Amino acid sequence: MGFFSKQFIDVIEWQEEPGQLAWRVPMEDNEIQNGAQLTVREGQGAAFLDEGKLADMYPAGLHTLNTENMPILTNLKNWDKAFKSPFKSDVIFFSFREQTGLKWGTAQPITVRDPEFGALRIRAFGTYSVRINDVTKFFGNLMGTTSEMWISDLESQLRSTISTCLAATLGSGQIPFLDLAANQVLLSETLEKAVDSALEQWGLDTTKLFVESLSLPDNVQEILDKKSSMNVLGDMDKYAKFQAAEAMETAAEQSGGMAGIGAGAAAGMAIGQTMASSIAPQAPAAPAAPAQPAEDPMVTLEKLHKLMTAGVISEEEFAAKKTELLSRIG
């Protein structure tokens, strides 16, 4: 009764889902009917297995399974019934579609020797796309006896491969970091070729790979920003004058009027003097001038009387100044 409990398969097809790379048709207790229809859609391929090894391959199209289009299995099995009865075999579908929009990034910064800054730790991120280009290598090295394979099953391994290739690409230290960041297209092309060579062993092909960003750790980036700021400032004297002009313009727009302009000018001059003094070499301090002896009040009073007589000052001004001088003597 065992034979009658089996099911005969006469239609074989695969409705793949996004991200699915390969699928093994469930064949437990099932046999393929002679003359069964095999439907292989665009972007797919189907393979029959014999004792765990790939045998007949079928491209996209509608195929009738018989001895005419299954030459390898026919020769291997040497069936005398010429497939007039049902037969049993494993069938695996493969997707050749491009798996797009995959993300990659360095889990840890990569240390490289930069010709301009010395040792640097660089982070990198981007996207890539892959697809199956060699069914034999993919089946033998990745899929094996598993029932199906998804791109998510390989992403961790693919990201590690890209990071390793990136480290090897940047490890030579021949191109400065600033030039790398400015020419990410060339870096993407170079990295894609390196990753292609690494994925060949698994029957995969990198169709696209982009380096979207290169960055440094935050503390290193902060130092680089400060250095860039100093380079941008350039002539400190011109910068101080510019700051003074900006302060005057801001003060004029505020409610202080002319007083605000004066305060802004003073602030700008103070900025310029402070920056100039911090850059220019400090000159030795000049010796203090000797204190001038105070003039005799009587001599001063005589001078004031002459000024009043000449009409330079009034009698009231002379009288006020005389009172002040006499108070000092008393």
mmCIF file of C-alpha atoms in Angstrom:
data_model
loop_
_atom_site.group_PDB
_atom_site.id
_atom_site.type_symbol
_atom_site.label_atom_id
_atom_site.label_comp_id
_atom_site.label_asym_id
_atom_site.label_seq_id
_atom_site.Cartn_x
_atom_site.Cartn_y
_atom_site.Cartn_z
ATOM 1 C CA MET A 1 0.000 0.000 0.000
ATOM 2 C CA GLY A 2 3.028 2.214 0.270
ATOM 3 C CA PHE A 3 3.108 2.919 -3.446
ATOM 4 C CA PHE A 4 -0.531 3.981 -3.545
ATOM 5 C CA SER A 5 0.013 6.449 -0.705
ATOM 6 C CA LYS A 6 2.500 8.432 -2.808
ATOM 7 C CA GLN A 7 1.452 11.491 -4.768
ATOM 8 C CA PHE A 8 2.348 12.016 -8.408
ATOM 9 C CA ILE A 9 3.588 15.542 -9.232
ATOM 10 C CA ASP A 10 2.636 16.798 -12.691
ATOM 11 C CA VAL A 11 3.226 20.578 -12.243
ATOM 12 C CA ILE A 12 6.434 22.031 -10.783
ATOM 13 C CA GLU A 13 6.827 25.805 -10.339
ATOM 14 C CA TRP A 14 8.129 28.403 -7.861
ATOM 15 C CA GLN A 15 6.523 31.624 -6.705
ATOM 16 C CA GLU A 16 9.597 33.301 -5.245
ATOM 17 C CA GLU A 17 9.423 35.987 -2.587
ATOM 18 C CA PRO A 18 11.586 39.133 -2.288
ATOM 19 C CA GLY A 19 14.982 38.257 -0.865
ATOM 20 C CA GLN A 20 14.700 34.533 -1.650
ATOM 21 C CA LEU A 21 17.707 33.084 -3.474
ATOM 22 C CA ALA A 22 16.951 29.362 -3.767
ATOM 23 C CA TRP A 23 14.200 26.869 -2.888
ATOM 24 C CA ARG A 24 14.174 23.069 -2.832
ATOM 25 C CA VAL A 25 10.866 21.534 -3.968
ATOM 26 C CA PRO A 26 9.453 19.309 -1.155
ATOM 27 C CA MET A 27 9.649 15.760 -2.519
ATOM 28 C CA GLU A 28 9.079 13.588 0.526
ATOM 29 C CA ASP A 29 6.851 10.622 -0.465
ATOM 30 C CA ASN A 30 6.262 12.285 -3.845
ATOM 31 C CA GLU A 31 7.290 11.210 -7.333
ATOM 32 C CA ILE A 32 7.384 13.212 -10.566
ATOM 33 C CA GLN A 33 4.971 12.014 -13.217
ATOM 34 C CA ASN A 34 6.429 11.339 -16.648
ATOM 35 C CA GLY A 35 5.464 14.257 -18.889
ATOM 36 C CA ALA A 36 5.082 16.655 -15.960
ATOM 37 C CA GLN A 37 5.225 20.392 -16.688
ATOM 38 C CA LEU A 38 8.115 22.404 -15.265
ATOM 39 C CA THR A 39 7.532 26.170 -15.255
ATOM 40 C CA VAL A 40 10.630 28.342 -14.845
ATOM 41 C CA ARG A 41 9.871 32.069 -14.744
ATOM 42 C CA GLU A 42 12.052 34.936 -15.942
ATOM 43 C CA GLY A 43 15.008 35.484 -13.641
ATOM 44 C CA GLN A 44 14.875 31.864 -12.425
ATOM 45 C CA GLY A 45 16.645 28.613 -13.120
ATOM 46 C CA ALA A 46 15.774 25.035 -12.101
ATOM 47 C CA ALA A 47 18.125 22.139 -11.491
ATOM 48 C CA PHE A 48 17.546 18.403 -10.977
ATOM 49 C CA LEU A 49 19.848 16.577 -8.581
ATOM 50 C CA ASP A 50 21.252 13.077 -8.765
ATOM 51 C CA GLU A 51 22.731 11.711 -5.542
ATOM 52 C CA GLY A 52 23.221 15.206 -4.186
ATOM 53 C CA LYS A 53 24.915 16.607 -7.301
ATOM 54 C CA LEU A 54 23.497 18.965 -9.904
ATOM 55 C CA ALA A 55 22.392 17.166 -13.042
ATOM 56 C CA ASP A 56 20.013 18.705 -15.612
ATOM 57 C CA MET A 57 19.591 22.498 -15.665
ATOM 58 C CA TYR A 58 16.564 24.341 -17.067
ATOM 59 C CA PRO A 59 16.418 28.041 -18.025
ATOM 60 C CA ALA A 60 13.304 30.226 -18.048
ATOM 61 C CA GLY A 61 10.406 28.676 -19.989
ATOM 62 C CA LEU A 62 7.830 25.879 -19.928
ATOM 63 C CA HIS A 63 9.420 22.390 -20.030
ATOM 64 C CA THR A 64 7.887 18.919 -20.387
ATOM 65 C CA LEU A 65 9.868 16.362 -18.369
ATOM 66 C CA ASN A 66 10.716 13.259 -20.375
ATOM 67 C CA THR A 67 13.773 11.432 -21.716
ATOM 68 C CA GLU A 68 14.213 13.968 -24.517
ATOM 69 C CA ASN A 69 14.923 16.947 -22.291
ATOM 70 C CA MET A 70 16.482 15.133 -19.313
ATOM 71 C CA PRO A 71 19.559 13.578 -20.946
ATOM 72 C CA ILE A 72 21.843 13.587 -17.899
ATOM 73 C CA LEU A 73 19.393 11.932 -15.537
ATOM 74 C CA THR A 74 18.451 9.441 -18.234
ATOM 75 C CA ASN A 75 22.078 8.381 -18.723
ATOM 76 C CA LEU A 76 22.839 8.300 -15.017
ATOM 77 C CA LYS A 77 19.825 6.231 -14.072
ATOM 78 C CA ASN A 78 19.761 4.135 -17.234
ATOM 79 C CA TRP A 79 16.077 3.451 -16.738
ATOM 80 C CA ASP A 80 14.802 0.704 -18.926
ATOM 81 C CA LYS A 81 11.268 2.067 -18.765
ATOM 82 C CA ALA A 82 12.338 5.357 -20.322
ATOM 83 C CA PHE A 83 10.407 7.376 -17.765
ATOM 84 C CA LYS A 84 7.128 5.720 -18.650
ATOM 85 C CA SER A 85 6.565 5.381 -14.906
ATOM 86 C CA PRO A 86 6.982 8.063 -12.211
ATOM 87 C CA PHE A 87 10.501 8.851 -11.016
ATOM 88 C CA LYS A 88 11.930 10.523 -7.936
ATOM 89 C CA SER A 89 14.472 13.353 -7.969
ATOM 90 C CA ASP A 90 15.316 16.544 -6.052
ATOM 91 C CA VAL A 91 14.464 19.808 -7.790
ATOM 92 C CA ILE A 92 15.929 23.174 -6.762
ATOM 93 C CA PHE A 93 14.929 26.579 -8.080
ATOM 94 C CA PHE A 94 17.466 29.430 -8.145
ATOM 95 C CA SER A 95 16.792 33.148 -8.464
ATOM 96 C CA PHE A 96 19.136 35.143 -10.694
ATOM 97 C CA ARG A 97 17.484 38.449 -9.808
ATOM 98 C CA GLU A 98 19.584 41.281 -8.483
ATOM 99 C CA GLN A 99 19.234 41.673 -4.718
ATOM 100 C CA THR A 100 19.300 45.466 -4.342
ATOM 101 C CA GLY A 101 19.397 48.004 -1.528
ATOM 102 C CA LEU A 102 21.662 45.997 0.779
ATOM 103 C CA LYS A 103 23.534 47.985 3.438
ATOM 104 C CA TRP A 104 27.128 47.555 4.539
ATOM 105 C CA GLY A 105 29.289 49.339 7.068
ATOM 106 C CA THR A 106 32.374 48.925 9.216
ATOM 107 C CA ALA A 107 31.428 47.505 12.612
ATOM 108 C CA GLN A 108 34.671 48.950 14.007
ATOM 109 C CA PRO A 109 36.844 51.769 12.583
ATOM 110 C CA ILE A 110 39.602 50.607 10.258
ATOM 111 C CA THR A 111 43.087 51.834 11.184
ATOM 112 C CA VAL A 112 45.064 53.022 8.150
ATOM 113 C CA ARG A 113 48.347 54.886 7.682
ATOM 114 C CA ASP A 114 47.544 58.255 6.152
ATOM 115 C CA PRO A 115 50.424 60.061 4.384
ATOM 116 C CA GLU A 116 49.204 63.445 5.676
ATOM 117 C CA PHE A 117 47.782 62.800 9.161
ATOM 118 C CA GLY A 118 49.578 59.595 10.155
ATOM 119 C CA ALA A 119 47.576 56.723 11.670
ATOM 120 C CA LEU A 120 43.824 57.259 11.230
ATOM 121 C CA ARG A 121 40.768 55.234 12.207
ATOM 122 C CA ILE A 122 38.229 55.426 9.391
ATOM 123 C CA ARG A 123 34.570 54.433 9.303
ATOM 124 C CA ALA A 124 32.798 53.733 6.008
ATOM 125 C CA PHE A 125 29.203 53.003 5.000
ATOM 126 C CA GLY A 126 27.374 52.300 1.763
ATOM 127 C CA THR A 127 25.056 50.069 -0.262
ATOM 128 C CA TYR A 128 25.545 47.133 -2.605
ATOM 129 C CA SER A 129 23.688 44.625 -4.799
ATOM 130 C CA VAL A 130 24.464 40.965 -5.507
ATOM 131 C CA ARG A 131 23.074 38.081 -7.524
ATOM 132 C CA ILE A 132 23.836 34.433 -8.265
ATOM 133 C CA ASN A 133 26.025 33.975 -11.342
ATOM 134 C CA ASP A 134 27.315 30.402 -10.827
ATOM 135 C CA VAL A 135 24.745 27.843 -9.644
ATOM 136 C CA THR A 136 27.298 25.057 -9.136
ATOM 137 C CA LYS A 137 29.484 27.101 -6.755
ATOM 138 C CA PHE A 138 26.493 28.569 -4.949
ATOM 139 C CA PHE A 139 24.903 25.162 -4.392
ATOM 140 C CA GLY A 140 28.131 23.408 -3.419
ATOM 141 C CA ASN A 141 29.591 26.090 -1.116
ATOM 142 C CA LEU A 142 26.530 27.756 0.391
ATOM 143 C CA MET A 143 23.247 25.907 0.000
ATOM 144 C CA GLY A 144 24.131 22.239 0.361
ATOM 145 C CA THR A 145 21.277 20.265 1.902
ATOM 146 C CA THR A 146 19.254 23.229 3.176
ATOM 147 C CA SER A 147 15.688 23.568 1.948
ATOM 148 C CA GLU A 148 15.947 27.255 1.009
ATOM 149 C CA MET A 149 18.318 30.192 1.055
ATOM 150 C CA TRP A 150 17.563 33.882 1.668
ATOM 151 C CA ILE A 151 19.783 36.916 1.187
ATOM 152 C CA SER A 152 19.343 37.646 4.902
ATOM 153 C CA ASP A 153 21.166 34.366 5.612
ATOM 154 C CA LEU A 154 24.273 35.763 3.871
ATOM 155 C CA GLU A 155 24.242 39.475 4.750
ATOM 156 C CA SER A 156 26.462 39.175 7.818
ATOM 157 C CA GLN A 157 29.065 37.232 5.847
ATOM 158 C CA LEU A 158 28.853 39.629 2.912
ATOM 159 C CA ARG A 159 29.328 42.688 5.129
ATOM 160 C CA SER A 160 32.391 41.111 6.733
ATOM 161 C CA THR A 161 33.822 40.396 3.290
ATOM 162 C CA ILE A 162 33.308 43.998 2.168
ATOM 163 C CA SER A 163 34.936 45.353 5.348
ATOM 164 C CA THR A 164 37.933 43.072 4.850
ATOM 165 C CA CYS A 165 38.323 44.179 1.232
ATOM 166 C CA LEU A 166 38.012 47.818 2.298
ATOM 167 C CA ALA A 167 40.773 47.399 4.872
ATOM 168 C CA ALA A 168 43.022 45.855 2.226
ATOM 169 C CA THR A 169 42.192 48.638 -0.238
ATOM 170 C CA LEU A 170 42.938 51.442 2.235
ATOM 171 C CA GLY A 171 45.807 49.656 3.969
ATOM 172 C CA SER A 172 48.399 50.730 1.428
ATOM 173 C CA GLY A 173 48.136 54.300 2.708
ATOM 174 C CA GLN A 174 49.045 55.796 -0.652
ATOM 175 C CA ILE A 175 45.992 58.057 -0.979
ATOM 176 C CA PRO A 176 45.331 60.714 1.718
ATOM 177 C CA PHE A 177 42.020 60.531 3.555
ATOM 178 C CA LEU A 178 40.884 63.918 2.224
ATOM 179 C CA ASP A 179 41.431 62.721 -1.357
ATOM 180 C CA LEU A 180 39.523 59.497 -0.655
ATOM 181 C CA ALA A 181 36.544 61.407 0.699
ATOM 182 C CA ALA A 182 36.593 63.715 -2.330
ATOM 183 C CA ASN A 183 36.667 60.863 -4.865
ATOM 184 C CA GLN A 184 34.269 58.237 -3.554
ATOM 185 C CA VAL A 185 33.359 57.122 -7.088
ATOM 186 C CA LEU A 186 36.881 55.840 -7.735
ATOM 187 C CA LEU A 187 37.004 54.211 -4.299
ATOM 188 C CA SER A 188 33.642 52.517 -4.962
ATOM 189 C CA GLU A 189 34.875 51.090 -8.259
ATOM 190 C CA THR A 190 38.122 49.826 -6.732
ATOM 191 C CA LEU A 191 36.314 48.252 -3.786
ATOM 192 C CA GLU A 192 33.722 46.607 -6.061
ATOM 193 C CA LYS A 193 36.438 44.810 -8.028
ATOM 194 C CA ALA A 194 38.028 43.527 -4.813
ATOM 195 C CA VAL A 195 34.682 42.295 -3.460
ATOM 196 C CA ASP A 196 33.864 40.609 -6.790
ATOM 197 C CA SER A 197 37.013 38.511 -6.528
ATOM 198 C CA ALA A 198 36.147 37.504 -2.952
ATOM 199 C CA LEU A 199 32.532 36.514 -3.752
ATOM 200 C CA GLU A 200 33.464 34.445 -6.801
ATOM 201 C CA GLN A 201 34.105 31.389 -4.604
ATOM 202 C CA TRP A 202 30.421 31.390 -3.596
ATOM 203 C CA GLY A 203 29.049 31.866 -7.093
ATOM 204 C CA LEU A 204 27.935 35.440 -6.379
ATOM 205 C CA ASP A 205 28.485 38.600 -8.381
ATOM 206 C CA THR A 206 28.549 42.172 -7.053
ATOM 207 C CA THR A 207 26.448 44.115 -9.531
ATOM 208 C CA LYS A 208 26.761 47.472 -7.727
ATOM 209 C CA LEU A 209 28.679 48.793 -4.743
ATOM 210 C CA PHE A 210 28.751 52.358 -3.474
ATOM 211 C CA VAL A 211 30.785 54.028 -0.743
ATOM 212 C CA GLU A 212 28.330 56.624 0.533
ATOM 213 C CA SER A 213 30.357 58.102 3.394
ATOM 214 C CA LEU A 214 33.816 58.105 4.929
ATOM 215 C CA SER A 215 34.203 59.510 8.419
ATOM 216 C CA LEU A 216 36.614 59.770 11.315
ATOM 217 C CA PRO A 217 35.934 59.217 15.027
ATOM 218 C CA ASP A 218 34.329 62.264 16.676
ATOM 219 C CA ASN A 219 37.416 63.374 18.616
ATOM 220 C CA VAL A 220 39.645 63.157 15.530
ATOM 221 C CA GLN A 221 37.062 64.968 13.411
ATOM 222 C CA GLU A 222 36.910 67.779 15.990
ATOM 223 C CA ILE A 223 40.668 68.325 15.763
ATOM 224 C CA LEU A 224 40.520 68.281 11.962
ATOM 225 C CA ASP A 225 37.706 70.851 12.027
ATOM 226 C CA LYS A 226 39.786 73.170 14.218
ATOM 227 C CA LYS A 227 42.737 72.901 11.856
ATOM 228 C CA SER A 228 40.468 73.624 8.890
ATOM 229 C CA SER A 229 39.055 76.672 10.696
ATOM 230 C CA MET A 230 42.544 78.103 11.235
ATOM 231 C CA ASN A 231 43.375 77.556 7.562
ATOM 232 C CA VAL A 232 40.174 79.334 6.543
ATOM 233 C CA LEU A 233 40.908 82.355 8.781
ATOM 234 C CA GLY A 234 44.263 82.960 7.092
ATOM 235 C CA ASP A 235 45.289 86.636 7.662
ATOM 236 C CA MET A 236 44.395 87.370 11.302
ATOM 237 C CA ASP A 237 44.574 91.156 10.771
ATOM 238 C CA LYS A 238 41.963 91.019 8.012
ATOM 239 C CA TYR A 239 39.825 88.755 10.154
ATOM 240 C CA ALA A 240 39.952 91.250 13.059
ATOM 241 C CA LYS A 241 38.905 94.101 10.743
ATOM 242 C CA PHE A 242 36.078 91.996 9.392
ATOM 243 C CA GLN A 243 34.873 91.238 12.936
ATOM 244 C CA ALA A 244 34.973 94.972 13.770
ATOM 245 C CA ALA A 245 32.893 95.810 10.701
ATOM 246 C CA GLU A 246 30.388 93.095 11.598
ATOM 247 C CA ALA A 247 30.106 94.435 15.136
ATOM 248 C CA MET A 248 29.488 97.999 13.882
ATOM 249 C CA GLU A 249 26.791 96.821 11.488
ATOM 250 C CA THR A 250 25.055 94.828 14.226
ATOM 251 C CA ALA A 251 25.216 97.755 16.651
ATOM 252 C CA ALA A 252 23.772 100.158 14.067
ATOM 253 C CA GLU A 253 20.751 97.901 13.586
ATOM 254 C CA GLN A 254 20.037 97.878 17.314
ATOM 255 C CA SER A 255 18.384 100.630 19.370
ATOM 256 C CA GLY A 256 21.644 102.146 20.642
ATOM 257 C CA GLY A 257 22.104 104.425 17.628
ATOM 258 C CA MET A 258 25.470 106.141 17.460
ATOM 259 C CA ALA A 259 26.328 104.933 20.943
ATOM 260 C CA GLY A 260 25.770 101.372 19.730
ATOM 261 C CA ILE A 261 28.051 101.969 16.760
ATOM 262 C CA GLY A 262 30.715 103.303 19.070
ATOM 263 C CA ALA A 263 30.395 100.295 21.344
ATOM 264 C CA GLY A 264 30.557 97.956 18.360
ATOM 265 C CA ALA A 265 33.642 99.664 16.994
ATOM 266 C CA ALA A 266 35.280 99.487 20.392
ATOM 267 C CA ALA A 267 34.427 95.797 20.650
ATOM 268 C CA GLY A 268 35.844 95.157 17.193
ATOM 269 C CA MET A 269 39.025 97.041 17.999
ATOM 270 C CA ALA A 270 39.335 95.109 21.231
ATOM 271 C CA ILE A 271 39.004 91.829 19.334
ATOM 272 C CA GLY A 272 41.658 92.905 16.851
ATOM 273 C CA GLN A 273 44.036 94.072 19.562
ATOM 274 C CA THR A 274 43.555 90.877 21.549
ATOM 275 C CA MET A 275 44.165 88.614 18.528
ATOM 276 C CA ALA A 276 47.123 90.720 17.341
ATOM 277 C CA SER A 277 48.710 90.695 20.774
ATOM 278 C CA SER A 278 48.293 86.920 21.003
ATOM 279 C CA ILE A 279 50.119 86.418 17.699
ATOM 280 C CA ALA A 280 52.723 89.221 17.677
ATOM 281 C CA PRO A 281 55.874 88.795 19.808
ATOM 282 C CA GLN A 282 55.632 90.581 23.132
ATOM 283 C CA ALA A 283 57.916 93.654 23.339
ATOM 284 C CA PRO A 284 59.655 94.345 26.681
ATOM 285 C CA ALA A 285 57.725 96.750 28.876
ATOM 286 C CA ALA A 286 58.969 100.382 28.711
ATOM 287 C CA PRO A 287 60.265 101.872 31.980
ATOM 288 C CA ALA A 288 57.732 103.997 33.811
ATOM 289 C CA ALA A 289 58.107 107.765 33.291
ATOM 290 C CA PRO A 290 59.220 109.656 36.402
ATOM 291 C CA ALA A 291 56.409 111.422 38.208
ATOM 292 C CA GLN A 292 56.231 115.183 37.497
ATOM 293 C CA PRO A 293 56.570 117.404 40.625
ATOM 294 C CA ALA A 294 53.379 119.269 41.537
ATOM 295 C CA GLU A 295 53.392 123.001 40.551
ATOM 296 C CA ASP A 296 53.377 125.715 43.290
ATOM 297 C CA PRO A 297 49.766 126.958 43.763
ATOM 298 C CA MET A 298 50.962 130.583 43.919
ATOM 299 C CA VAL A 299 52.668 130.234 40.536
ATOM 300 C CA THR A 300 49.476 128.756 39.100
ATOM 301 C CA LEU A 301 47.411 131.606 40.579
ATOM 302 C CA GLU A 302 49.733 134.164 38.957
ATOM 303 C CA LYS A 303 49.308 132.461 35.559
ATOM 304 C CA LEU A 304 45.531 132.492 35.940
ATOM 305 C CA HIS A 305 45.563 136.229 36.813
ATOM 306 C CA LYS A 306 47.484 136.950 33.621
ATOM 307 C CA LEU A 307 44.912 134.919 31.629
ATOM 308 C CA MET A 308 42.060 136.957 33.199
ATOM 309 C CA THR A 309 43.852 140.237 32.436
ATOM 310 C CA ALA A 310 44.267 139.102 28.827
ATOM 311 C CA GLY A 311 40.560 138.257 28.635
ATOM 312 C CA VAL A 312 41.097 134.549 28.108
ATOM 313 C CA ILE A 313 39.060 133.627 31.209
ATOM 314 C CA SER A 314 36.335 135.536 33.015
ATOM 315 C CA GLU A 315 36.515 137.048 36.502
ATOM 316 C CA GLU A 316 34.068 134.396 37.753
ATOM 317 C CA GLU A 317 36.283 131.563 36.444
ATOM 318 C CA PHE A 318 39.378 133.227 38.009
ATOM 319 C CA ALA A 319 37.604 133.637 41.335
ATOM 320 C CA ALA A 320 36.478 129.968 41.392
ATOM 321 C CA LYS A 321 39.965 128.696 40.558
ATOM 322 C CA LYS A 322 41.541 131.082 43.123
ATOM 323 C CA THR A 323 39.253 129.751 45.846
ATOM 324 C CA GLU A 324 40.238 126.155 44.919
ATOM 325 C CA LEU A 325 43.990 126.911 45.014
ATOM 326 C CA LEU A 326 43.826 128.809 48.289
ATOM 327 C CA SER A 327 41.955 125.911 49.860
ATOM 328 C CA ARG A 328 44.900 123.636 49.009
ATOM 329 C CA ILE A 329 47.356 125.995 50.705
ATOM 330 C CA GLY A 330 45.212 126.306 53.812
#
